[in-house]
Amino acid sequence: VLQLGMKDALGMEFQLTGVDYSAKNFVHADMTAEEFEASMKARGESFSGMLLKEMSKSVSNQQDSNPLAMNLDVMLSMLTSDRLYRVRRIAAVQLVKAGEGEAFAGLDGTSTIITERNKKCFQVMDRELKKGHKNVGIFYGAGHFTDMEKRLVDEYGFARKSEEWLVAWQLQNPSAKNKSDGKDVK
C-alpha cells in the first residue's frame, strides 16, 4: 500500500509491473517473504516501528535544518500546477538522506530491510560467481548502496574505479521554460 501510494504521489510506475523479471538472465537475489518476516521477528523489528522511527528522524532533521522552509515547500507543493515535480524534489531530499546509510537502521546500525537483504543478495552473487558468471549487476534501491559498497570493498577487495550518474526521474518540469530565453527554470 505504501509503495503504491508513493508511486501515485511521485508519478512513477510500480517496480513489479514496470520490470520484466522473467528474463532468463535475471536471478532472484532478495529474501523470500518468509525469510524477511523471520529476520524481522528475530531482530524485534516491525514495519510500523521502522516507519515511526524514520518519520521521527525526518521531523527531527527538519527541525535541525530549516523547518519553516520545509513546511512552506510542502504547502506550496499542494497549491501549484507543478505539484508532481515539487513532491519529487521533496522526496529526493529524503532519498539522499536514506542513501547515507542510516535508513531503517537499529541501534546497532543494521536492519532487515537493508543489511540482512544485502547479505542475502551477496550470498546469491557468490553462488552466481562460482557458477562462472563474470558480469553481474545488482538491481537494488539506493538505500542499499552504502552497505553494499562497504561489503564490496571490505569483503571482496573491490575498489570503485568510476561513478556514473544517470537521470532516473525528472525533478524539473520539462515543459517549464523561461519565457525570455527558453532555458529550463531552476
PDB file of C-alpha atoms in Angstrom:
ATOM      1  CA  VAL A   1       0.000   0.000   0.000  1.00  0.00           C
ATOM      2  CA  LEU A   2       2.818   2.391   0.917  1.00  0.00           C
ATOM      3  CA  GLN A   3       4.706   1.645  -2.315  1.00  0.00           C
ATOM      4  CA  LEU A   4       1.598   2.071  -4.454  1.00  0.00           C
ATOM      5  CA  GLY A   5       0.784   5.349  -2.696  1.00  0.00           C
ATOM      6  CA  MET A   6       4.307   6.649  -3.320  1.00  0.00           C
ATOM      7  CA  LYS A   7       4.103   5.525  -6.952  1.00  0.00           C
ATOM      8  CA  ASP A   8       0.989   7.629  -7.454  1.00  0.00           C
ATOM      9  CA  ALA A   9       2.268  10.647  -5.494  1.00  0.00           C
ATOM     10  CA  LEU A  10       5.548  10.705  -7.450  1.00  0.00           C
ATOM     11  CA  GLY A  11       4.013   9.920 -10.846  1.00  0.00           C
ATOM     12  CA  MET A  12       6.040   6.748 -11.263  1.00  0.00           C
ATOM     13  CA  GLU A  13       5.496   3.170 -12.314  1.00  0.00           C
ATOM     14  CA  PHE A  14       5.336   0.323  -9.791  1.00  0.00           C
ATOM     15  CA  GLN A  15       8.507  -1.769  -9.935  1.00  0.00           C
ATOM     16  CA  LEU A  16       6.704  -5.115 -10.097  1.00  0.00           C
ATOM     17  CA  THR A  17       4.694  -4.030 -13.143  1.00  0.00           C
ATOM     18  CA  GLY A  18       7.445  -1.987 -14.816  1.00  0.00           C
ATOM     19  CA  VAL A  19      10.289  -4.514 -14.785  1.00  0.00           C
ATOM     20  CA  ASP A  20      10.169  -7.810 -16.651  1.00  0.00           C
ATOM     21  CA  TYR A  21      11.610 -10.232 -14.120  1.00  0.00           C
ATOM     22  CA  SER A  22      11.053 -13.209 -16.408  1.00  0.00           C
ATOM     23  CA  ALA A  23      14.214 -12.533 -18.440  1.00  0.00           C
ATOM     24  CA  LYS A  24      16.444 -15.629 -18.329  1.00  0.00           C
ATOM     25  CA  ASN A  25      19.453 -13.677 -17.044  1.00  0.00           C
ATOM     26  CA  PHE A  26      17.551 -12.290 -14.025  1.00  0.00           C
ATOM     27  CA  VAL A  27      18.262 -14.155 -10.795  1.00  0.00           C
ATOM     28  CA  HIS A  28      16.204 -13.553  -7.662  1.00  0.00           C
ATOM     29  CA  ALA A  29      18.628 -12.285  -5.037  1.00  0.00           C
ATOM     30  CA  ASP A  30      16.302 -10.994  -2.342  1.00  0.00           C
ATOM     31  CA  MET A  31      14.862 -12.628   0.735  1.00  0.00           C
ATOM     32  CA  THR A  32      11.621 -14.525   0.399  1.00  0.00           C
ATOM     33  CA  ALA A  33       8.677 -13.088   2.308  1.00  0.00           C
ATOM     34  CA  GLU A  34       9.144 -15.861   4.888  1.00  0.00           C
ATOM     35  CA  GLU A  35      12.861 -15.109   5.322  1.00  0.00           C
ATOM     36  CA  PHE A  36      12.103 -11.407   5.646  1.00  0.00           C
ATOM     37  CA  GLU A  37       9.422 -11.932   8.291  1.00  0.00           C
ATOM     38  CA  ALA A  38      11.618 -14.366  10.249  1.00  0.00           C
ATOM     39  CA  SER A  39      14.538 -11.932  10.235  1.00  0.00           C
ATOM     40  CA  MET A  40      12.365  -9.051  11.391  1.00  0.00           C
ATOM     41  CA  LYS A  41      10.899 -11.191  14.159  1.00  0.00           C
ATOM     42  CA  ALA A  42      14.356 -12.395  15.299  1.00  0.00           C
ATOM     43  CA  ARG A  43      15.609  -8.802  15.392  1.00  0.00           C
ATOM     44  CA  GLY A  44      12.489  -7.449  17.128  1.00  0.00           C
ATOM     45  CA  GLU A  45      11.642  -5.258  14.148  1.00  0.00           C
ATOM     46  CA  SER A  46       8.274  -4.308  12.683  1.00  0.00           C
ATOM     47  CA  PHE A  47       7.197  -2.211   9.719  1.00  0.00           C
ATOM     48  CA  SER A  48       5.218   0.131  11.917  1.00  0.00           C
ATOM     49  CA  GLY A  49       8.172   0.580  14.270  1.00  0.00           C
ATOM     50  CA  MET A  50      10.550   1.301  11.394  1.00  0.00           C
ATOM     51  CA  LEU A  51       8.179   3.787   9.784  1.00  0.00           C
ATOM     52  CA  LEU A  52       7.585   5.613  13.061  1.00  0.00           C
ATOM     53  CA  LYS A  53      11.316   5.812  13.707  1.00  0.00           C
ATOM     54  CA  GLU A  54      12.044   7.115  10.193  1.00  0.00           C
ATOM     55  CA  MET A  55       9.240   9.673  10.442  1.00  0.00           C
ATOM     56  CA  SER A  56      10.615  10.832  13.806  1.00  0.00           C
ATOM     57  CA  LYS A  57      14.104  11.155  12.334  1.00  0.00           C
ATOM     58  CA  SER A  58      12.709  13.115   9.407  1.00  0.00           C
ATOM     59  CA  VAL A  59      10.840  15.533  11.664  1.00  0.00           C
ATOM     60  CA  SER A  60      13.923  15.922  13.865  1.00  0.00           C
ATOM     61  CA  ASN A  61      16.138  16.579  10.836  1.00  0.00           C
ATOM     62  CA  GLN A  62      13.673  19.171   9.540  1.00  0.00           C
ATOM     63  CA  GLN A  63      13.785  20.953  12.878  1.00  0.00           C
ATOM     64  CA  ASP A  64      17.598  20.915  12.755  1.00  0.00           C
ATOM     65  CA  SER A  65      17.761  22.295   9.224  1.00  0.00           C
ATOM     66  CA  ASN A  66      15.034  24.741   8.258  1.00  0.00           C
ATOM     67  CA  PRO A  67      11.547  23.626   9.337  1.00  0.00           C
ATOM     68  CA  LEU A  68       9.859  26.759   8.025  1.00  0.00           C
ATOM     69  CA  ALA A  69      11.295  26.259   4.539  1.00  0.00           C
ATOM     70  CA  MET A  70      10.399  22.556   4.519  1.00  0.00           C
ATOM     71  CA  ASN A  71       6.839  23.181   5.699  1.00  0.00           C
ATOM     72  CA  LEU A  72       6.454  26.001   3.185  1.00  0.00           C
ATOM     73  CA  ASP A  73       7.729  23.748   0.387  1.00  0.00           C
ATOM     74  CA  VAL A  74       5.214  21.043   1.331  1.00  0.00           C
ATOM     75  CA  MET A  75       2.362  23.575   1.467  1.00  0.00           C
ATOM     76  CA  LEU A  76       3.341  25.168  -1.856  1.00  0.00           C
ATOM     77  CA  SER A  77       3.563  21.753  -3.497  1.00  0.00           C
ATOM     78  CA  MET A  78      -0.154  21.294  -2.854  1.00  0.00           C
ATOM     79  CA  LEU A  79      -1.087  24.652  -4.372  1.00  0.00           C
ATOM     80  CA  THR A  80       0.943  24.737  -7.566  1.00  0.00           C
ATOM     81  CA  SER A  81       0.402  23.302 -11.020  1.00  0.00           C
ATOM     82  CA  ASP A  82       3.986  21.993 -10.712  1.00  0.00           C
ATOM     83  CA  ARG A  83       2.880  19.718  -7.810  1.00  0.00           C
ATOM     84  CA  LEU A  84       4.328  16.456  -9.143  1.00  0.00           C
ATOM     85  CA  TYR A  85       7.814  17.902  -9.552  1.00  0.00           C
ATOM     86  CA  ARG A  86       7.743  19.699  -6.197  1.00  0.00           C
ATOM     87  CA  VAL A  87       6.743  16.462  -4.441  1.00  0.00           C
ATOM     88  CA  ARG A  88       9.532  14.631  -6.294  1.00  0.00           C
ATOM     89  CA  ARG A  89      12.096  17.207  -5.115  1.00  0.00           C
ATOM     90  CA  ILE A  90      10.925  16.831  -1.512  1.00  0.00           C
ATOM     91  CA  ALA A  91      11.177  13.037  -1.848  1.00  0.00           C
ATOM     92  CA  ALA A  92      14.616  13.336  -3.477  1.00  0.00           C
ATOM     93  CA  VAL A  93      15.977  15.139  -0.423  1.00  0.00           C
ATOM     94  CA  GLN A  94      14.769  12.290   1.777  1.00  0.00           C
ATOM     95  CA  LEU A  95      16.203   9.674  -0.608  1.00  0.00           C
ATOM     96  CA  VAL A  96      19.612  11.346  -0.425  1.00  0.00           C
ATOM     97  CA  LYS A  97      19.472  11.063   3.350  1.00  0.00           C
ATOM     98  CA  ALA A  98      18.468   7.394   3.036  1.00  0.00           C
ATOM     99  CA  GLY A  99      21.464   6.879   0.749  1.00  0.00           C
ATOM    100  CA  GLU A 100      23.745   7.989   3.557  1.00  0.00           C
ATOM    101  CA  GLY A 101      23.289   4.520   5.038  1.00  0.00           C
ATOM    102  CA  GLU A 102      21.248   5.189   8.143  1.00  0.00           C
ATOM    103  CA  ALA A 103      17.760   4.489   6.832  1.00  0.00           C
ATOM    104  CA  PHE A 104      15.850   1.968   8.951  1.00  0.00           C
ATOM    105  CA  ALA A 105      18.964   1.122  10.993  1.00  0.00           C
ATOM    106  CA  GLY A 106      18.524  -0.090  14.550  1.00  0.00           C
ATOM    107  CA  LEU A 107      20.771   0.811  17.455  1.00  0.00           C
ATOM    108  CA  ASP A 108      23.469  -1.487  16.062  1.00  0.00           C
ATOM    109  CA  GLY A 109      23.388   0.340  12.691  1.00  0.00           C
ATOM    110  CA  THR A 110      21.805  -2.615  10.877  1.00  0.00           C
ATOM    111  CA  SER A 111      18.324  -3.706   9.787  1.00  0.00           C
ATOM    112  CA  THR A 112      16.495  -6.464   7.983  1.00  0.00           C
ATOM    113  CA  ILE A 113      15.283  -4.134   5.245  1.00  0.00           C
ATOM    114  CA  ILE A 114      18.833  -3.084   4.276  1.00  0.00           C
ATOM    115  CA  THR A 115      21.567  -5.143   5.959  1.00  0.00           C
ATOM    116  CA  GLU A 116      20.005  -8.597   6.018  1.00  0.00           C
ATOM    117  CA  ARG A 117      18.649  -8.289   2.486  1.00  0.00           C
ATOM    118  CA  ASN A 118      22.115  -7.198   1.321  1.00  0.00           C
ATOM    119  CA  LYS A 119      23.629 -10.287   2.985  1.00  0.00           C
ATOM    120  CA  LYS A 120      21.181 -12.460   1.057  1.00  0.00           C
ATOM    121  CA  CYS A 121      21.990 -10.636  -2.176  1.00  0.00           C
ATOM    122  CA  PHE A 122      25.701 -11.275  -1.717  1.00  0.00           C
ATOM    123  CA  GLN A 123      25.078 -14.969  -0.969  1.00  0.00           C
ATOM    124  CA  VAL A 124      23.300 -15.197  -4.328  1.00  0.00           C
ATOM    125  CA  MET A 125      26.077 -13.196  -6.018  1.00  0.00           C
ATOM    126  CA  ASP A 126      28.686 -15.593  -4.590  1.00  0.00           C
ATOM    127  CA  ARG A 127      26.695 -18.545  -5.939  1.00  0.00           C
ATOM    128  CA  GLU A 128      26.463 -16.985  -9.398  1.00  0.00           C
ATOM    129  CA  LEU A 129      30.189 -16.117  -9.469  1.00  0.00           C
ATOM    130  CA  LYS A 130      31.023 -19.712  -8.502  1.00  0.00           C
ATOM    131  CA  LYS A 131      28.914 -20.844 -11.470  1.00  0.00           C
ATOM    132  CA  GLY A 132      31.344 -18.914 -13.676  1.00  0.00           C
ATOM    133  CA  HIS A 133      29.281 -15.823 -14.397  1.00  0.00           C
ATOM    134  CA  LYS A 134      31.671 -12.902 -14.871  1.00  0.00           C
ATOM    135  CA  ASN A 135      29.303  -9.984 -15.427  1.00  0.00           C
ATOM    136  CA  VAL A 136      26.908  -9.464 -12.539  1.00  0.00           C
ATOM    137  CA  GLY A 137      24.646  -6.490 -11.971  1.00  0.00           C
ATOM    138  CA  ILE A 138      22.722  -5.870  -8.775  1.00  0.00           C
ATOM    139  CA  PHE A 139      19.294  -4.279  -9.125  1.00  0.00           C
ATOM    140  CA  TYR A 140      18.564  -2.767  -5.699  1.00  0.00           C
ATOM    141  CA  GLY A 141      17.430   0.589  -4.361  1.00  0.00           C
ATOM    142  CA  ALA A 142      19.717   3.465  -3.448  1.00  0.00           C
ATOM    143  CA  GLY A 143      19.298   2.896   0.296  1.00  0.00           C
ATOM    144  CA  HIS A 144      21.271  -0.325  -0.078  1.00  0.00           C
ATOM    145  CA  PHE A 145      24.342   1.157  -1.761  1.00  0.00           C
ATOM    146  CA  THR A 146      26.318   2.421   1.236  1.00  0.00           C
ATOM    147  CA  ASP A 147      26.270  -1.010   2.879  1.00  0.00           C
ATOM    148  CA  MET A 148      26.839  -2.790  -0.434  1.00  0.00           C
ATOM    149  CA  GLU A 149      29.882  -0.694  -1.310  1.00  0.00           C
ATOM    150  CA  LYS A 150      31.353  -1.285   2.150  1.00  0.00           C
ATOM    151  CA  ARG A 151      30.915  -5.056   1.686  1.00  0.00           C
ATOM    152  CA  LEU A 152      32.396  -4.998  -1.819  1.00  0.00           C
ATOM    153  CA  VAL A 153      35.468  -3.173  -0.501  1.00  0.00           C
ATOM    154  CA  ASP A 154      35.894  -4.925   2.867  1.00  0.00           C
ATOM    155  CA  GLU A 155      34.845  -8.490   1.995  1.00  0.00           C
ATOM    156  CA  TYR A 156      35.719  -8.756  -1.696  1.00  0.00           C
ATOM    157  CA  GLY A 157      38.640  -6.346  -2.008  1.00  0.00           C
ATOM    158  CA  PHE A 158      36.964  -4.378  -4.783  1.00  0.00           C
ATOM    159  CA  ALA A 159      37.671  -0.694  -5.342  1.00  0.00           C
ATOM    160  CA  ARG A 160      35.473   1.852  -7.048  1.00  0.00           C
ATOM    161  CA  LYS A 161      37.034   2.795 -10.384  1.00  0.00           C
ATOM    162  CA  SER A 162      34.396   5.179 -11.604  1.00  0.00           C
ATOM    163  CA  GLU A 163      30.964   6.527 -10.948  1.00  0.00           C
ATOM    164  CA  GLU A 164      28.275   7.415 -13.461  1.00  0.00           C
ATOM    165  CA  TRP A 165      25.075   9.220 -12.658  1.00  0.00           C
ATOM    166  CA  LEU A 166      22.011   8.648 -14.805  1.00  0.00           C
ATOM    167  CA  VAL A 167      18.722  10.528 -14.677  1.00  0.00           C
ATOM    168  CA  ALA A 168      16.242   8.178 -13.038  1.00  0.00           C
ATOM    169  CA  TRP A 169      13.387  10.669 -12.848  1.00  0.00           C
ATOM    170  CA  GLN A 170      12.878  14.295 -13.687  1.00  0.00           C
ATOM    171  CA  LEU A 171      12.858  16.756 -10.780  1.00  0.00           C
ATOM    172  CA  GLN A 172      12.101  19.740 -13.009  1.00  0.00           C
ATOM    173  CA  ASN A 173       9.034  20.003 -15.202  1.00  0.00           C
ATOM    174  CA  PRO A 174      10.392  19.677 -18.766  1.00  0.00           C
ATOM    175  CA  SER A 175       7.646  21.998 -20.024  1.00  0.00           C
ATOM    176  CA  ALA A 176       8.593  24.803 -17.569  1.00  0.00           C
ATOM    177  CA  LYS A 177      10.724  27.036 -19.752  1.00  0.00           C
ATOM    178  CA  ASN A 178      11.887  30.549 -19.012  1.00  0.00           C
ATOM    179  CA  LYS A 179       9.888  32.645 -21.493  1.00  0.00           C
ATOM    180  CA  SER A 180      12.701  35.129 -22.120  1.00  0.00           C
ATOM    181  CA  ASP A 181      15.445  32.714 -23.153  1.00  0.00           C
ATOM    182  CA  GLY A 182      13.819  29.270 -23.488  1.00  0.00           C
ATOM    183  CA  LYS A 183      16.059  27.753 -20.766  1.00  0.00           C
ATOM    184  CA  ASP A 184      14.803  25.443 -18.027  1.00  0.00           C
ATOM    185  CA  VAL A 185      13.543  27.218 -14.931  1.00  0.00           C
ATOM    186  CA  LYS A 186      15.562  26.168 -11.874  1.00  0.00           C
TER     187      LYS A 186
END
